[in-house]
CSV table of C-alpha atoms in Angstrom, one decimal:
chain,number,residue,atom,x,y,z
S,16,UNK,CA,129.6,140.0,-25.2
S,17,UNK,CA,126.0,139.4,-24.2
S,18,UNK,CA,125.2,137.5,-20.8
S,19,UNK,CA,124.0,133.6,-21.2
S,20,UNK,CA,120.8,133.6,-20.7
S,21,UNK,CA,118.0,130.4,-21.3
S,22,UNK,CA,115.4,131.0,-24.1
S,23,UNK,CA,112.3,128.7,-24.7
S,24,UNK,CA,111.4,129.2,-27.7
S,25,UNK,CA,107.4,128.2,-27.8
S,26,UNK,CA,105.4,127.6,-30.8
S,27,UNK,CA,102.2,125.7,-32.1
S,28,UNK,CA,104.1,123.0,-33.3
S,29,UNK,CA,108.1,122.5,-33.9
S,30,UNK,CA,108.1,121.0,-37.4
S,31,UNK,CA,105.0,121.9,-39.4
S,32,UNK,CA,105.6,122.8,-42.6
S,33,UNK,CA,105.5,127.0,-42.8
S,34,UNK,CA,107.5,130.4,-42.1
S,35,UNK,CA,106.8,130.4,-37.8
S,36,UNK,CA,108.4,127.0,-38.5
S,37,UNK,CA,111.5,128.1,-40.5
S,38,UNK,CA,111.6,131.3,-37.9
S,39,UNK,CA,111.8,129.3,-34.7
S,40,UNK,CA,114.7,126.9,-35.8
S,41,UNK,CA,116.8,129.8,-37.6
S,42,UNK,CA,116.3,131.9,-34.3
S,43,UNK,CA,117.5,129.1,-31.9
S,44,UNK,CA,120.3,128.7,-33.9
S,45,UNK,CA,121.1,132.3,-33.7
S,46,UNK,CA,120.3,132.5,-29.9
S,47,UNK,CA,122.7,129.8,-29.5
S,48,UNK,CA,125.6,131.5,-32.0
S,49,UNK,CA,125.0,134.3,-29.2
S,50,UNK,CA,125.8,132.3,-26.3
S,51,UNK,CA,122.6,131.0,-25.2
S,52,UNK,CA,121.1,127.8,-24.0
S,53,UNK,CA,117.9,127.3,-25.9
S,54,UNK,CA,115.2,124.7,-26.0
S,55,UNK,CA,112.3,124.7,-28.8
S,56,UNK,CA,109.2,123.9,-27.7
S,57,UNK,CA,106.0,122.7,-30.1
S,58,UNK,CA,102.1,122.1,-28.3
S,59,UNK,CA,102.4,118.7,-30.8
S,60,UNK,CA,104.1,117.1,-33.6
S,61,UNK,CA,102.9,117.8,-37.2
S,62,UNK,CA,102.0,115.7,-39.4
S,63,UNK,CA,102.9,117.9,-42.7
S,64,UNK,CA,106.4,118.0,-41.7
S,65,UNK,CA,109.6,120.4,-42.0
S,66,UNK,CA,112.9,119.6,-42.8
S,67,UNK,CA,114.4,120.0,-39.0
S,68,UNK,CA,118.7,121.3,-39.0
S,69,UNK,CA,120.0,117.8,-38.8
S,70,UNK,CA,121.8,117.5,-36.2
S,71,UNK,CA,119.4,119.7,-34.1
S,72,UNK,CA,121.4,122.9,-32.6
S,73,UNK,CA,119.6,122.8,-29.5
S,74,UNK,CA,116.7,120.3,-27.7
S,75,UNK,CA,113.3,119.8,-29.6
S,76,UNK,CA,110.6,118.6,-27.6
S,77,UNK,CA,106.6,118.2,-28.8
S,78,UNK,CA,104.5,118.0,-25.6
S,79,UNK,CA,101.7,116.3,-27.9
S,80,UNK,CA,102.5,113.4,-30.1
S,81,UNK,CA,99.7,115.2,-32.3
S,82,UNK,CA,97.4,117.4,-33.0
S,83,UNK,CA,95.7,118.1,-29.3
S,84,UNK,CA,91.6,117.2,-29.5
S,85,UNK,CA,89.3,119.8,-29.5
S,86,UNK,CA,87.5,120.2,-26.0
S,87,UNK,CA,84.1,119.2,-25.6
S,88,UNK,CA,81.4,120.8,-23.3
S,89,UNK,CA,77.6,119.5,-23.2
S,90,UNK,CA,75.1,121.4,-24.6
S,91,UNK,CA,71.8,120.1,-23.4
S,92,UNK,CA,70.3,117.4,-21.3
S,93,UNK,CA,70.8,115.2,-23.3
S,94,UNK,CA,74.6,115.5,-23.9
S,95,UNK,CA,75.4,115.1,-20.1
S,96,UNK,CA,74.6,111.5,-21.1
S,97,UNK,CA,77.1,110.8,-24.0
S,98,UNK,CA,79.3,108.7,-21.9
S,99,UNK,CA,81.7,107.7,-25.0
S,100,UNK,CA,82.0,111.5,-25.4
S,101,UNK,CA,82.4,112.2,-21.6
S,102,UNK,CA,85.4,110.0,-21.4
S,103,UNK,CA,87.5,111.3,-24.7
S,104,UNK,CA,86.7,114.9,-23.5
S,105,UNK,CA,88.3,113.4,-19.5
S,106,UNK,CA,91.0,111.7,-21.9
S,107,UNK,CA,92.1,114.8,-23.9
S,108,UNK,CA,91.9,117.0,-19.8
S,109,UNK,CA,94.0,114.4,-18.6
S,110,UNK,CA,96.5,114.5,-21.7
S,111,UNK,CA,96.5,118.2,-21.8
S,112,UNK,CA,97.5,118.4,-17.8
S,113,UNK,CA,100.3,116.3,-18.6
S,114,UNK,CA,102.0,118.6,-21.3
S,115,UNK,CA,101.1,121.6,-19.1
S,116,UNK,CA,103.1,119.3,-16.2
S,117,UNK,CA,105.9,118.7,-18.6
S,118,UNK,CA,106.3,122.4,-19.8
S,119,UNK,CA,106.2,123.3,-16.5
S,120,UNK,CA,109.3,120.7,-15.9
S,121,UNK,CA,111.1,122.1,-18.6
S,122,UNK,CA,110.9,125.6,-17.5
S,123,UNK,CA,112.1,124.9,-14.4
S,124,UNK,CA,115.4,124.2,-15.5
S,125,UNK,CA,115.9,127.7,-16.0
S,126,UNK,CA,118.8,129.4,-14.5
S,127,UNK,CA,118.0,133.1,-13.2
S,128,UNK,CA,117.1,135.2,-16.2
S,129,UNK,CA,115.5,132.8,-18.2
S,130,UNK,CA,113.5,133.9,-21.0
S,131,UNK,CA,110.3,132.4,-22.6
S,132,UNK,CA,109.8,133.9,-25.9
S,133,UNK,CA,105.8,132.7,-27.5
S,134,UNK,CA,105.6,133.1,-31.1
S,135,UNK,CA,101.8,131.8,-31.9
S,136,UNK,CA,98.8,132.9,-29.8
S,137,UNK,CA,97.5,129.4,-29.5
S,138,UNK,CA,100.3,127.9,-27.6
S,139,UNK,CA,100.2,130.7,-25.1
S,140,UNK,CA,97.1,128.4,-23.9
S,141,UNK,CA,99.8,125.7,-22.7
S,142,UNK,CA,102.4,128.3,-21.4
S,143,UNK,CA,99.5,129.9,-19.3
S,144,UNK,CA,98.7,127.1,-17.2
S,145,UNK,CA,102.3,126.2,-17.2
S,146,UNK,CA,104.7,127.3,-13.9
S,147,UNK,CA,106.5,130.2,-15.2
S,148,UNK,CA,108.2,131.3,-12.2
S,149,UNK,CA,110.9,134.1,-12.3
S,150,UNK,CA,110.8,133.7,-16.7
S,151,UNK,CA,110.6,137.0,-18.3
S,152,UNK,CA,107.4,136.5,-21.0
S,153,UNK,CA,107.6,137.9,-24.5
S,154,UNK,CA,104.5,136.6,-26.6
S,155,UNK,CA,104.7,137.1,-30.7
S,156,UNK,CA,102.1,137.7,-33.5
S,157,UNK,CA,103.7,136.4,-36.9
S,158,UNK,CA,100.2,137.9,-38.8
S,159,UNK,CA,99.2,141.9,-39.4
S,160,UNK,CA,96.6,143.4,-36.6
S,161,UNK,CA,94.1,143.2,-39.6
S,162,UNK,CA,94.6,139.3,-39.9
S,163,UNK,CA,94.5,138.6,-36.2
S,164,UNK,CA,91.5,141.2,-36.0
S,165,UNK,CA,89.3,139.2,-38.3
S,166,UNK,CA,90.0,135.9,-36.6
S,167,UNK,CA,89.4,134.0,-33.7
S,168,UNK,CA,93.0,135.3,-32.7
S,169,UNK,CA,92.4,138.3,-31.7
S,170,UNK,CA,90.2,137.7,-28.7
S,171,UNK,CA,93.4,135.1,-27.4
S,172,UNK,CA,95.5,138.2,-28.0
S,173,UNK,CA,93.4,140.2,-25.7
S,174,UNK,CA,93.0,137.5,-23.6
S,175,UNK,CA,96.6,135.8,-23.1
S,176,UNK,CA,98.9,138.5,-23.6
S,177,UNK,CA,98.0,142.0,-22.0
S,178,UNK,CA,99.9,140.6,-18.8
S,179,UNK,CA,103.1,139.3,-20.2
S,180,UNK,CA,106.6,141.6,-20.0
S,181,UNK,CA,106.5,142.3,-24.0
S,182,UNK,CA,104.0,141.8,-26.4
S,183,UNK,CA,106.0,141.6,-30.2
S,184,UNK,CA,104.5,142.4,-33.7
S,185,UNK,CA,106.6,142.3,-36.8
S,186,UNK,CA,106.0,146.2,-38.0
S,187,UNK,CA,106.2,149.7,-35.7
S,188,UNK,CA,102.6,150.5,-38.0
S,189,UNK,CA,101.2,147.0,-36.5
S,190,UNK,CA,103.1,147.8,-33.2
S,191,UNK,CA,100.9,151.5,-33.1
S,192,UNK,CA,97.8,150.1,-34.1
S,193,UNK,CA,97.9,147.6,-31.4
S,194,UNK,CA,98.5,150.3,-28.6
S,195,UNK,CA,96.0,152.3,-29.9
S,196,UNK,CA,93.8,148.8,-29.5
S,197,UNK,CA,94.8,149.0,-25.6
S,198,UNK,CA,98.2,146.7,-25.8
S,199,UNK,CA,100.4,148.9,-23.7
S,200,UNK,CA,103.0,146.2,-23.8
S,201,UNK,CA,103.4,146.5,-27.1
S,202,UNK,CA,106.6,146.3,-29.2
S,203,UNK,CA,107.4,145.2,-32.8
S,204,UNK,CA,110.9,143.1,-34.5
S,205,UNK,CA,111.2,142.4,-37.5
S,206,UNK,CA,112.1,138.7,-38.7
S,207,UNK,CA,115.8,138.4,-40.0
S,208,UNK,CA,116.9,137.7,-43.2
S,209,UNK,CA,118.3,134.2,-43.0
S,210,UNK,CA,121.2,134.6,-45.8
S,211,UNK,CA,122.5,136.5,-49.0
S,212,UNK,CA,123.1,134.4,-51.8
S,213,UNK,CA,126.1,134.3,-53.1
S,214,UNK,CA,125.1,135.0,-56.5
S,215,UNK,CA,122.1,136.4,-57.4
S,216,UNK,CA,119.6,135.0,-59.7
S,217,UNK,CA,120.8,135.0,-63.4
S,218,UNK,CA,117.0,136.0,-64.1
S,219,UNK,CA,117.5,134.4,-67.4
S,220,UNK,CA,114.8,131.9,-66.5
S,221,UNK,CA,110.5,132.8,-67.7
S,222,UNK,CA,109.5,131.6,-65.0
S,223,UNK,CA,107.3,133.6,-62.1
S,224,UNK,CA,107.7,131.9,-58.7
S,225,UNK,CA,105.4,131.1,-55.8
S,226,UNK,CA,106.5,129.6,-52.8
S,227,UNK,CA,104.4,128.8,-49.9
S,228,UNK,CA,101.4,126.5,-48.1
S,229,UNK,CA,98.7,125.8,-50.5
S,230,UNK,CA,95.9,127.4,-48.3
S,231,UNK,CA,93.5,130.1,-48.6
S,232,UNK,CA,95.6,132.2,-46.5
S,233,UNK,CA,98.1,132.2,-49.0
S,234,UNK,CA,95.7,132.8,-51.8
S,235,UNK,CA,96.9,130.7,-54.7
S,236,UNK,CA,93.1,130.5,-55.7
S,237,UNK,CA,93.6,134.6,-56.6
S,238,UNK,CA,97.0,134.2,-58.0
S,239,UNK,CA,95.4,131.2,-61.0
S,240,UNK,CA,93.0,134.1,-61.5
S,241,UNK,CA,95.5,136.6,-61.9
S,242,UNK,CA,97.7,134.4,-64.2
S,243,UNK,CA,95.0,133.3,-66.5
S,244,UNK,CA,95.0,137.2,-67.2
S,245,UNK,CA,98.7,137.2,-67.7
S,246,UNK,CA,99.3,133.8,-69.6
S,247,UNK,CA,97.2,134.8,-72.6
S,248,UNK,CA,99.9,138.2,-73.1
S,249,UNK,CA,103.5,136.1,-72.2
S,250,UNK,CA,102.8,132.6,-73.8
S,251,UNK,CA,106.5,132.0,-73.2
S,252,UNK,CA,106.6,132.4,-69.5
S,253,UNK,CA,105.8,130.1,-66.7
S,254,UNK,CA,104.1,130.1,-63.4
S,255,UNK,CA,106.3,127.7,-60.8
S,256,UNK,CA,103.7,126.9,-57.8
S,257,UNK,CA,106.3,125.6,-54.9
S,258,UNK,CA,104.3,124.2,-51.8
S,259,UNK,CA,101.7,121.9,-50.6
S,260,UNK,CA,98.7,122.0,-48.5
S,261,UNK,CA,95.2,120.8,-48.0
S,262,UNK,CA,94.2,123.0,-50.9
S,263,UNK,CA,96.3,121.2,-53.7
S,264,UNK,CA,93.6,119.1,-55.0
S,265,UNK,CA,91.4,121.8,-55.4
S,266,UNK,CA,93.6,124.7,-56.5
S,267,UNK,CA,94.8,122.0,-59.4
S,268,UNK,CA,91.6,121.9,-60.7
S,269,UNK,CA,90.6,125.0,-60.8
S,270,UNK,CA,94.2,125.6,-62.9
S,271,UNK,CA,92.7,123.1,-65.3
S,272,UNK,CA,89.0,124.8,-65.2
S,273,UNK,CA,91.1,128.3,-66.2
S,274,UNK,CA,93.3,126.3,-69.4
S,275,UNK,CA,96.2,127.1,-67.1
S,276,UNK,CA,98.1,123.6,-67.2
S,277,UNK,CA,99.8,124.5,-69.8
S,278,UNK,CA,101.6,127.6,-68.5
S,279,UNK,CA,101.4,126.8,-64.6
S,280,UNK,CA,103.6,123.8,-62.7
S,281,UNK,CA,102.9,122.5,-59.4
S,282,UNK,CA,106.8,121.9,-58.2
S,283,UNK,CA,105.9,120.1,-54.9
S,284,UNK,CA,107.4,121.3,-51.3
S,285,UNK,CA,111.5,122.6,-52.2
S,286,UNK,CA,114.1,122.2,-49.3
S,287,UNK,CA,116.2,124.4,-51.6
S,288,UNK,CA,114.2,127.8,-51.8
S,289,UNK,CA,117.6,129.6,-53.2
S,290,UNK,CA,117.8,126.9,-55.5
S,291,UNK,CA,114.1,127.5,-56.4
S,292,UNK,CA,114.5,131.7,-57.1
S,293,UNK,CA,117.6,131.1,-59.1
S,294,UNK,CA,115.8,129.4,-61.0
S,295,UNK,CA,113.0,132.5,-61.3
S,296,UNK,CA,112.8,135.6,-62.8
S,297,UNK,CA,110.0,137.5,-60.8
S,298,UNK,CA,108.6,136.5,-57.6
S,299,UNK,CA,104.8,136.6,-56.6
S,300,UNK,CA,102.7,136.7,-53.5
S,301,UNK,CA,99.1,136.6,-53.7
S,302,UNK,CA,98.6,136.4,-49.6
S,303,UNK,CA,95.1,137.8,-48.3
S,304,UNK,CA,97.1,137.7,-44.8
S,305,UNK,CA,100.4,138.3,-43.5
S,306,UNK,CA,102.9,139.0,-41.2
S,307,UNK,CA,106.6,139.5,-42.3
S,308,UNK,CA,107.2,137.0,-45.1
S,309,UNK,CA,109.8,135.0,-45.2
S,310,UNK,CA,109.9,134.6,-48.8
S,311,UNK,CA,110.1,138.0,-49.6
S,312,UNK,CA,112.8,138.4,-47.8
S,313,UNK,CA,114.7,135.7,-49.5
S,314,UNK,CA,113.5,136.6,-53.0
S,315,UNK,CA,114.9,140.1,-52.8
S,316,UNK,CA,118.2,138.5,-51.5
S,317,UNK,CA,118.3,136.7,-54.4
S,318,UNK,CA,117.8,139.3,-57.2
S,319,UNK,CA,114.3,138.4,-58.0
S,320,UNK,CA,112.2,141.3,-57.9
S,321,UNK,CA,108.5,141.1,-56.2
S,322,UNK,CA,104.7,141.7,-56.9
S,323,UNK,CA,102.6,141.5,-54.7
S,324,UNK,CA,99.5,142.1,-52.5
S,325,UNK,CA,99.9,145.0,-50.6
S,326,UNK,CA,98.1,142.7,-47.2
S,327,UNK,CA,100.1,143.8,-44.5
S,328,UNK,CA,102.3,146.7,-42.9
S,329,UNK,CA,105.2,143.9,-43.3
S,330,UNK,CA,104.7,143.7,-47.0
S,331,UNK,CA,105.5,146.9,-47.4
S,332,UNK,CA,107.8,147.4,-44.9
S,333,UNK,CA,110.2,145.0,-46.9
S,334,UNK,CA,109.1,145.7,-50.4
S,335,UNK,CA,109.8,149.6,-51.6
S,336,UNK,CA,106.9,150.3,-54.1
S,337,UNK,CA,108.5,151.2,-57.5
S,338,UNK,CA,111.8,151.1,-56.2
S,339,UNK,CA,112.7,147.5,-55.7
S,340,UNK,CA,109.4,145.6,-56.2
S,341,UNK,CA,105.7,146.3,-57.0
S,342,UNK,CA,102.7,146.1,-55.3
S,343,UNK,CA,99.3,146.0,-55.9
S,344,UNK,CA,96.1,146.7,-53.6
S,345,UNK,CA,95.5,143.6,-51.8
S,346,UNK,CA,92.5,141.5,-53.4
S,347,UNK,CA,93.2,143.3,-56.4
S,348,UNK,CA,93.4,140.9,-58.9
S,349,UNK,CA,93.6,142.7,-62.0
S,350,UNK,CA,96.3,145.2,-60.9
S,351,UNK,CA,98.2,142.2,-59.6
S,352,UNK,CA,98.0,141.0,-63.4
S,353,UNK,CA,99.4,144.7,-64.3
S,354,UNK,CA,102.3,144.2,-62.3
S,355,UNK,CA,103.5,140.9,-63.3
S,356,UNK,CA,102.8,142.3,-66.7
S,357,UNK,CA,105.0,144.7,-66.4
S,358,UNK,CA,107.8,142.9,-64.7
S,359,UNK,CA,107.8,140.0,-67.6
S,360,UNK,CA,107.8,142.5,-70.1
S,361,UNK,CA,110.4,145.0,-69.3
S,362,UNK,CA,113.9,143.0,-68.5
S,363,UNK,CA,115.4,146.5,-67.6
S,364,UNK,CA,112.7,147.1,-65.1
S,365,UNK,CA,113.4,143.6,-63.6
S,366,UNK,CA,117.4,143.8,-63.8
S,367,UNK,CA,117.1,147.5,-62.0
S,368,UNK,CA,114.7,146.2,-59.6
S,369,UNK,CA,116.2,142.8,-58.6
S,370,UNK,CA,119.4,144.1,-58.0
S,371,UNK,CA,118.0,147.2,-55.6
S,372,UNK,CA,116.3,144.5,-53.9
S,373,UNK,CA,118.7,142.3,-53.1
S,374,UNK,CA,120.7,145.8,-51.9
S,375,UNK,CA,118.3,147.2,-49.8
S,376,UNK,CA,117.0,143.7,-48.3
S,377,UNK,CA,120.2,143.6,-46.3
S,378,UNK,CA,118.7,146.4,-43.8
S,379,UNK,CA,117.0,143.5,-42.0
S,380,UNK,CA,120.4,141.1,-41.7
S,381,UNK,CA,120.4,138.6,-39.0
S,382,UNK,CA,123.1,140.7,-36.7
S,383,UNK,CA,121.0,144.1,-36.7
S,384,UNK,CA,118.1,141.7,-35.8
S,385,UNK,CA,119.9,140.0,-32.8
S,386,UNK,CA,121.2,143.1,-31.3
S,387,UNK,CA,117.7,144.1,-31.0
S,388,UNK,CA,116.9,140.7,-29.3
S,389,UNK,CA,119.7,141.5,-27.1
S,390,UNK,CA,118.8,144.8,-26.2
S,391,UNK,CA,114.9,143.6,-25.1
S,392,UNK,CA,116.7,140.8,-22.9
S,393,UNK,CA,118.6,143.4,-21.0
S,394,UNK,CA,115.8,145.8,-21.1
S,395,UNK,CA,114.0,143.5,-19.4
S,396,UNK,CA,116.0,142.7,-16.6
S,397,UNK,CA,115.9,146.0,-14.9
């Protein structure tokens, strides 16, 4: 049995809609399976919300009742004047100062040992000003090196986190690139798979799933491409769309511009994701960026076998090309249209392939993952 220990578990925001989202709760519940006190922290509360475990398994606290301004410098003569812009930029100081306070409470109730585990670079703003005191620091990068490297990310990477005690991607390739980059705190853990269905998916259903935000991230604009290549060859299958986002209105009408309504549904947000893939026969992701997804993981747990974008060292980390899924070069719309060909039109291939998924998925279990968490926590204390 593992020492008790205290883990703040820090993120953007506690209940926006998306994976970090789903990761943080299913984590604090694990920590706390484990014997831990946790606390989950957001910078503010969303206002596309998640489905929060009701009751919560540990204290939930948003240090923002919103999304936090953006600051405001002058930037001439002339702006040193804008008094009405002078006092929202004091108002938002003033406001920020007093989550920074309260975080600062918070961690303070640590007993010795106490662990603050960051899992979005933006929110490592807040925890850096904050008192952190005798906390071990771990800070985490749900996104691929490439992803963070072409964003505004990466410089808060390089800035916030060379000092902390661990410095956690989701792959050993990310994990090596990043030292190479001069990270020499570097480490990598994989997210957990949540659960194992108890059945797997009949995949009896035409249908093709998608689940997740509708934003260009997530690249539903290349997946409609890819499926008005695939619709025209299996008029008897169906493209189920599950998610929303600021996007929706946009990527609907380009569906329509493409003669897609017919073939495609927009199924909303789903609280019931295995309900969702039972329901499925293939699984698509048409991401231009990510980390270690989620939905992968829980659509090879199910039986449904993958394409997708080969975007990230985590995509093919979890997905075995040819073995239990199929990937394509990432942007590569056509050969994303090859694979899902392929997978709709073989149901041996896709029988053969779901049920090796949903075998070899089980390598990333959620008790393999938490005896790595463990072994970092005591790592750490020596």
């Amino acid at each position: 049995m593992s020492r008790s220990r205290d883990v703040f578990l820090v993120a953007n925001s506690t209940d926006e809609l998306g994976g970090v989202t789903g990761w943080t709760h299913r984590t604090a519940q694990l920590f706390t399976e484990a014997g831990h006190r946790v606390h989950t922290i957001g910078v503010y509360a969303a206002e596309r919300k998640m489905a929060l475990p009701d009751p919560p398994v540990c204290p939930i606290t948003a240090l923002h009742p919103a999304h936090p301004v953006t600051p405001w410098a002058p930037k001439g003569l002339r702006d040193r004047f804008r008094i009405a812009e002078r006092r929202r930029e004091a108002a938002r100081a003033a406001a920020k100062r007093r989550a920074v306070e309260r975080l600062s409470e918070i961690f303070r109730t640590a007993r010795p040992g106490g662990v603050v585990i960051v899992s979005q670079v933006w929110a490592m703003e807040w925890v850096g000003e904050a008192d952190t005191t005798g906390l071990r620091m771990i800070g985490m990068s749900h996104e691929s090196y490439d992803y963070s490297r072409a964003s505004h990310r990466y410089r808060w990477i390089k800035t916030h986190y060379p000092p902390l005690d661990r410095w956690l991607v989701l792959t050993e390739e990310d994990a090596d690139i990043w030292a190479g980059d001069g990270m020499n705190n570097v480490g990598f853990m994989p997210n957990a798979l949540a659960s194992l269905p108890e059945l797997p998916s009949p995949r009896s259903e035409k249908s093709v799933a998608s689940i997740g935000r509708l934003t260009d991230q997530k690249g539903i604009d290349m997946l409609l491409d890819t499926w008005a290549l695939v619709a025209p060859q299996r008029p008897d299958w169906r493209l189920d769309v599950y998610g929303t986002g600021e996007d929706e209105a946009e990527l609907r009408a380009r569906c329509t511009a493409l003669g897609l309504d017919g073939s495609v549904a927009w199924r909303g947000r789903t609280d019931d994701v295995p309900g969702a893939l039972a329901a499925s026969s293939v699984f698509v992701q048409s991401s231009r960026g990510e980390g270690f997804p989620l939905a992968l993981l829980e659509a090879m747990a199910s039986g449904v076998p993958c394409a997708a974008f080969d975007c990230a060292p985590g995509v093919r980390e979890i997905v075995r090309d040819g073995e239990d899924g199929l990937l394509a070069p990432a942007g590569d719309i056509g050969a994303l249209a090859d694979r899902l060909l392929r997978l709709t039109g073989n149901p041996r291939m896709r029988d053969a392939m779901g049920d090796r998924a949903r075998t070899n998925v089980q390598r990333f279990d959620e008790a393999e993952i938490m005896r790595r968490w463990e072994e970092l926590f005591a790592l750490l204390e020596r």
